[in-house]
Each structure stands twice: as structure tokens, then as C-alpha cells.
Amino acid sequence: MTNTQPISFKALPIRESAFAQTLGPTVVVAPHPDDESLGCGGLLALLRAEQVPVSAVLVSDGTMSHPNSQKFPPTARRSLREAEFQEALDLLGIAPEHKLLMRLPDGAVPGLQVPGFAEAVLQLISFFTATAPATVLVPWRRDPHPDHRATSQLVRAALAALPNAPRLLEYVVWAWERAAPHELPQTGEVEGWRIDIEPVLAQKQKAIAAHRSQLTNLIDDDPTGFQLAPQMLAHFAQPTEVYLEYTNY
């Protein structure tokens, strides 16, 4: 039996920024508003700098970041987070018409064999058919957040139903901080690499900053509310981004 061990993200080989344009028309799939900026904002900015078409899917409604807020009830939270998502896309150069808001329940995005899964897959199939991406970006399949894993399952099921399968690249969000060893990619399991995003790093940081409800006390009446911690944000201030790629879905 072959022994495996977790891959070190920081030891992965680096590809030059120009590699981005080889990916062709791209769809980024974000479980929550901010995942698109954190996990792959640099690559998205590089793509748009070369005028490569980019479309975006927001899977959840984002309402559970501050579930007890009275100032921002669920509908207002959804509107706020979708507005932040749109601002981030604007800063990355992605046109507002090129997006899908699925509005699945935050914290309960349906995974395999869960009610709503098949319907969500059909939505994605329709969007992928309309946008015809050459590449799809989605969170790492074992990223330690249930919505991220469910999003990966939804996307892979949709892509498997397409006649021409796009390339699937998986980006890292919570695996930087919260992954157990078995949740990390293992040697021999998947190809991993980093891409140089230094030319657009400032642009990525502006897109992250657009998600003010996740970074500040904008929603100040829920003591249990979520905020991205400085040590977490530090991973996304690096001049490279990590991508993982399987030979099949």
C-alpha cells in the first residue's frame, strides 16, 4: 500500500501570470459572497485583464453570517451580501449580467441525496450550457465547510451531464485554516500548482474589501455574527493562489 501525505500548499510549483489566459472562458462558482474574491480573485482579475470572458455563480443566499441581526433581517442580509458580491465582481472586471444567483439556503446547500440537489444541478446545467465555459472554478471538494463540499458536488454533477466537459479547477478557502490532515489533498491524488497574481494583488484586495459585512462591524447587533479573522485574511494577501486539478470529476 502506498503511503500518502498531505500536500503543502506553499510548496506547490508556481505558474506565471500569463498562464491564466490559456484557461479560456471561465465560470467561477462561489458558495458564499466573498469566496470568489478570497479563493480566486487574483485569477479572475488576470483573466479579465486579458479580456477573457468570466461569469459567476453565487450558490447560497449568504444570510447565516449574522443570523440574529434585527437591523438586517434575512431579506436585508441577502440584499446586502448580494450587493457586496456584485461590487467585488465589478472590481474584478466581471460584467453584472454574467452571473447566476441561486439563493440556496446558507448553511444548508443541498449535497448528494438531499432534497433540492437535483433541481440545483439542473440550474447549473442550464447556466453552463448558456455560458459554455472552457474552465470552471469551484472550492476544493474537501474544503472544511459543508456548503463548500455541497457546492463541489453540485458542480461536478452538472459538469458530468454536459456533452463537452470543461476543465475543473478547485480553489482553497477554509482548508488553509481548518482542514484535518485527511481533508487536505494528498500526494498522488491530485495535481496542484500556484499561479502568480502579484500584478493584480491590489485589485484582489479591493474585491475582498468590498465584502464589508464580513470584515467590519457593519452589522453590529449580532454578537454571534461572523467576521473574517486577520490570520485567515493573511492567506489571501499572498502573491499566489492555489489550484488543484483532477483528471476526472
Coordinates of C-alpha atoms in Angstrom, one line a residue:
M1 CA 0.0 0.0 0.0
T2 CA 1.4 3.4 -1.0
N3 CA 1.8 5.9 1.8
T4 CA 0.5 9.3 1.1
Q5 CA 0.8 12.6 3.0
P6 CA -0.9 16.0 2.7
I7 CA 0.4 18.3 0.1
S8 CA 2.0 21.5 1.3
F9 CA 0.2 24.4 -0.5
K10 CA 3.2 26.7 -0.1
A11 CA 5.5 24.1 -1.8
L12 CA 3.5 23.8 -4.9
P13 CA 5.1 24.9 -8.2
I14 CA 4.3 28.4 -9.4
R15 CA 3.0 29.2 -12.9
E16 CA 3.4 32.6 -14.4
S17 CA 0.5 35.1 -14.6
A18 CA 0.3 34.6 -18.4
F19 CA -0.9 31.1 -17.8
A20 CA -4.4 32.5 -16.9
Q21 CA -5.3 33.3 -20.5
T22 CA -4.9 29.7 -21.5
L23 CA -7.9 28.7 -19.4
G24 CA -10.4 30.3 -21.8
P25 CA -13.9 31.4 -20.9
T26 CA -14.3 30.7 -17.2
V27 CA -17.2 30.4 -14.7
V28 CA -16.4 30.9 -11.0
V29 CA -18.8 29.2 -8.6
A30 CA -18.9 30.7 -5.1
P31 CA -20.8 29.1 -2.2
H32 CA -21.0 32.4 -0.4
P33 CA -20.4 36.0 -1.3
D34 CA -16.6 36.6 -0.7
D35 CA -15.4 33.1 -1.7
E36 CA -14.9 34.3 -5.3
S37 CA -12.6 37.1 -4.1
L38 CA -10.7 35.1 -1.4
G39 CA -10.1 31.9 -3.3
C40 CA -9.6 33.1 -6.8
G41 CA -9.9 36.9 -7.1
G42 CA -6.4 37.1 -8.5
L43 CA -7.0 34.6 -11.3
L44 CA -10.3 36.3 -12.1
A45 CA -8.6 39.7 -12.4
L46 CA -5.8 38.2 -14.6
L47 CA -8.5 36.6 -16.9
R48 CA -10.3 39.9 -17.3
A49 CA -7.1 41.8 -17.9
E50 CA -6.7 39.7 -21.0
Q51 CA -10.4 40.2 -21.9
V52 CA -11.2 36.5 -21.3
P53 CA -14.9 36.1 -20.6
V54 CA -15.8 35.4 -17.0
S55 CA -19.2 34.5 -15.5
A56 CA -20.1 34.0 -11.8
V57 CA -22.4 31.8 -9.8
L58 CA -23.4 32.6 -6.2
V59 CA -24.8 29.4 -4.7
S60 CA -26.1 30.4 -1.2
D61 CA -28.1 33.4 -0.1
G62 CA -25.4 34.4 2.5
T63 CA -27.9 35.1 5.3
M64 CA -26.4 33.0 8.0
S65 CA -23.3 35.2 8.6
H66 CA -25.4 37.2 11.1
P67 CA -28.4 35.1 11.9
N68 CA -29.6 37.1 14.9
S69 CA -29.4 40.6 13.5
Q70 CA -32.6 42.6 13.9
K71 CA -31.3 45.6 12.0
F72 CA -30.7 43.4 9.0
P73 CA -33.4 40.7 8.8
P74 CA -32.9 37.8 6.4
T75 CA -34.1 39.6 3.2
A76 CA -31.9 42.7 4.0
R77 CA -28.9 40.5 4.7
R78 CA -29.4 38.7 1.4
S79 CA -29.6 42.0 -0.4
L80 CA -26.6 43.4 1.3
R81 CA -24.4 40.4 0.6
E82 CA -25.5 40.2 -3.0
A83 CA -24.7 43.9 -3.4
E84 CA -21.2 43.2 -1.9
F85 CA -20.8 40.3 -4.3
Q86 CA -21.7 42.5 -7.3
E87 CA -19.3 45.2 -6.1
A88 CA -16.5 42.7 -5.9
L89 CA -17.3 41.4 -9.4
D90 CA -17.2 44.9 -10.7
L91 CA -13.8 45.5 -9.1
L92 CA -12.5 42.3 -10.8
G93 CA -13.9 43.4 -14.1
I94 CA -16.8 40.9 -14.4
A95 CA -19.9 42.3 -16.1
P96 CA -23.1 42.2 -13.9
E97 CA -25.2 40.4 -16.5
H98 CA -22.8 37.4 -16.4
K99 CA -24.0 35.9 -13.1
L100 CA -26.4 33.5 -11.6
L101 CA -27.8 34.0 -8.1
M102 CA -29.1 30.5 -6.9
R103 CA -30.2 31.7 -3.4
L104 CA -29.9 28.3 -1.8
P105 CA -30.1 28.3 2.0
D106 CA -26.8 29.4 3.6
G107 CA -25.6 26.6 5.8
A108 CA -27.8 24.1 4.1
V109 CA -26.8 24.0 0.4
P110 CA -28.1 20.6 -0.7
G111 CA -25.5 17.9 -1.3
L112 CA -25.9 14.4 -2.8
Q113 CA -29.2 12.7 -1.9
V114 CA -30.5 15.8 -0.2
P115 CA -33.8 17.3 -1.3
G116 CA -33.2 20.2 -3.8
F117 CA -30.0 18.7 -5.1
A118 CA -31.4 17.6 -8.5
E119 CA -33.1 20.9 -9.1
A120 CA -30.0 22.9 -8.3
V121 CA -28.0 20.7 -10.7
L122 CA -30.4 21.5 -13.4
Q123 CA -30.0 25.2 -12.8
L124 CA -26.2 24.8 -13.1
I125 CA -26.5 22.7 -16.3
S126 CA -28.6 25.5 -17.8
F127 CA -26.1 28.2 -16.9
F128 CA -23.1 26.2 -18.1
T129 CA -24.9 25.5 -21.3
A130 CA -25.6 29.2 -21.8
T131 CA -22.1 30.4 -20.9
A132 CA -20.1 27.5 -22.5
P133 CA -17.1 27.7 -20.2
A134 CA -13.7 26.1 -21.0
T135 CA -12.9 26.2 -17.3
V136 CA -14.9 26.1 -14.1
L137 CA -13.6 27.2 -10.7
V138 CA -15.1 25.7 -7.6
P139 CA -14.0 25.2 -4.0
W140 CA -11.7 22.2 -3.1
R141 CA -14.0 19.2 -2.8
R142 CA -13.0 18.5 0.8
D143 CA -12.8 22.2 1.9
P144 CA -14.0 22.1 5.5
H145 CA -17.3 23.8 5.2
P146 CA -20.5 21.9 4.4
D147 CA -21.6 24.4 1.8
H148 CA -18.3 24.3 0.0
R149 CA -18.5 20.5 -0.2
A150 CA -22.1 20.5 -1.3
T151 CA -21.2 23.2 -4.0
S152 CA -18.5 20.9 -5.3
Q153 CA -20.9 18.0 -5.5
L154 CA -23.5 20.2 -7.3
V155 CA -21.0 21.5 -9.8
R156 CA -19.4 18.1 -10.6
A157 CA -22.8 16.5 -11.1
A158 CA -23.7 19.3 -13.5
L159 CA -20.5 19.1 -15.4
A160 CA -20.8 15.3 -15.8
A161 CA -24.1 15.9 -17.6
L162 CA -22.6 18.2 -20.2
P163 CA -21.6 16.8 -23.7
N164 CA -18.3 18.7 -23.6
A165 CA -16.7 18.7 -20.2
P166 CA -15.0 21.9 -19.2
R167 CA -11.7 21.9 -17.2
L168 CA -12.4 21.9 -13.5
L169 CA -10.0 23.8 -11.2
E170 CA -10.6 23.7 -7.4
Y171 CA -9.6 26.7 -5.2
V172 CA -8.8 26.7 -1.5
V173 CA -10.7 28.7 1.2
W174 CA -11.1 27.1 4.6
A175 CA -8.6 24.3 4.0
W176 CA -5.9 26.9 4.8
E177 CA -7.0 27.1 8.4
R178 CA -9.5 24.4 9.4
A179 CA -8.7 21.2 7.4
A180 CA -7.8 18.0 9.2
P181 CA -4.9 16.1 7.6
H182 CA -7.3 13.7 5.8
E183 CA -9.2 16.7 4.3
L184 CA -6.2 18.1 2.6
P185 CA -5.2 17.0 -0.9
Q186 CA -2.8 14.0 -0.7
T187 CA 0.3 13.3 -2.6
G188 CA -0.5 11.3 -5.8
E189 CA -4.2 12.2 -5.5
V190 CA -4.4 15.5 -7.5
E191 CA -2.2 17.9 -9.4
G192 CA -1.6 21.1 -7.6
W193 CA 0.0 24.4 -8.5
R194 CA 0.1 28.1 -7.7
I195 CA -0.3 31.0 -10.0
D196 CA 1.5 34.3 -9.7
I197 CA -1.1 37.0 -9.0
E198 CA 1.3 39.8 -7.9
P199 CA 0.3 42.0 -10.9
V200 CA -3.3 42.1 -9.7
L201 CA -2.9 41.6 -5.9
A202 CA -4.0 45.1 -5.1
Q203 CA -7.1 44.6 -7.3
K204 CA -7.9 41.3 -5.4
Q205 CA -7.5 43.1 -2.1
K206 CA -10.1 45.7 -3.1
A207 CA -12.5 43.0 -4.1
I208 CA -12.1 41.3 -0.8
A209 CA -12.6 44.7 1.0
A210 CA -16.0 45.0 -0.9
H211 CA -17.4 42.4 1.5
R212 CA -17.7 44.9 4.3
S213 CA -20.3 42.9 6.3
Q214 CA -17.7 40.1 6.7
L215 CA -14.8 42.3 7.6
T216 CA -16.2 45.1 9.8
N217 CA -18.9 45.8 12.3
L218 CA -21.3 46.9 9.6
I219 CA -23.9 44.5 11.1
D220 CA -23.3 45.4 14.8
D221 CA -26.3 43.9 16.6
D222 CA -25.4 40.2 16.5
P223 CA -22.7 39.1 18.9
T224 CA -22.6 35.7 17.2
G225 CA -22.0 37.3 13.8
F226 CA -19.2 36.1 11.5
Q227 CA -16.1 38.1 10.7
L228 CA -13.0 37.0 8.8
A229 CA -10.1 36.9 11.2
P230 CA -6.8 38.7 10.3
Q231 CA -4.9 35.4 10.3
M232 CA -7.4 34.0 7.8
L233 CA -7.2 37.0 5.6
A234 CA -3.4 36.8 5.6
H235 CA -3.6 33.7 3.4
F236 CA -5.3 35.7 0.7
A237 CA -2.8 38.5 0.8
Q238 CA -0.2 36.3 -0.7
P239 CA 1.1 37.0 -4.3
T240 CA 0.0 33.5 -5.4
E241 CA -3.2 31.4 -5.4
V242 CA -3.5 27.7 -5.1
Y243 CA -5.4 25.5 -7.6
L244 CA -6.0 21.7 -7.6
E245 CA -6.9 19.6 -10.6
Y246 CA -8.1 16.1 -11.0
T247 CA -8.0 14.2 -14.3
N248 CA -11.7 13.5 -13.9
Y249 CA -14.6 14.8 -11.8

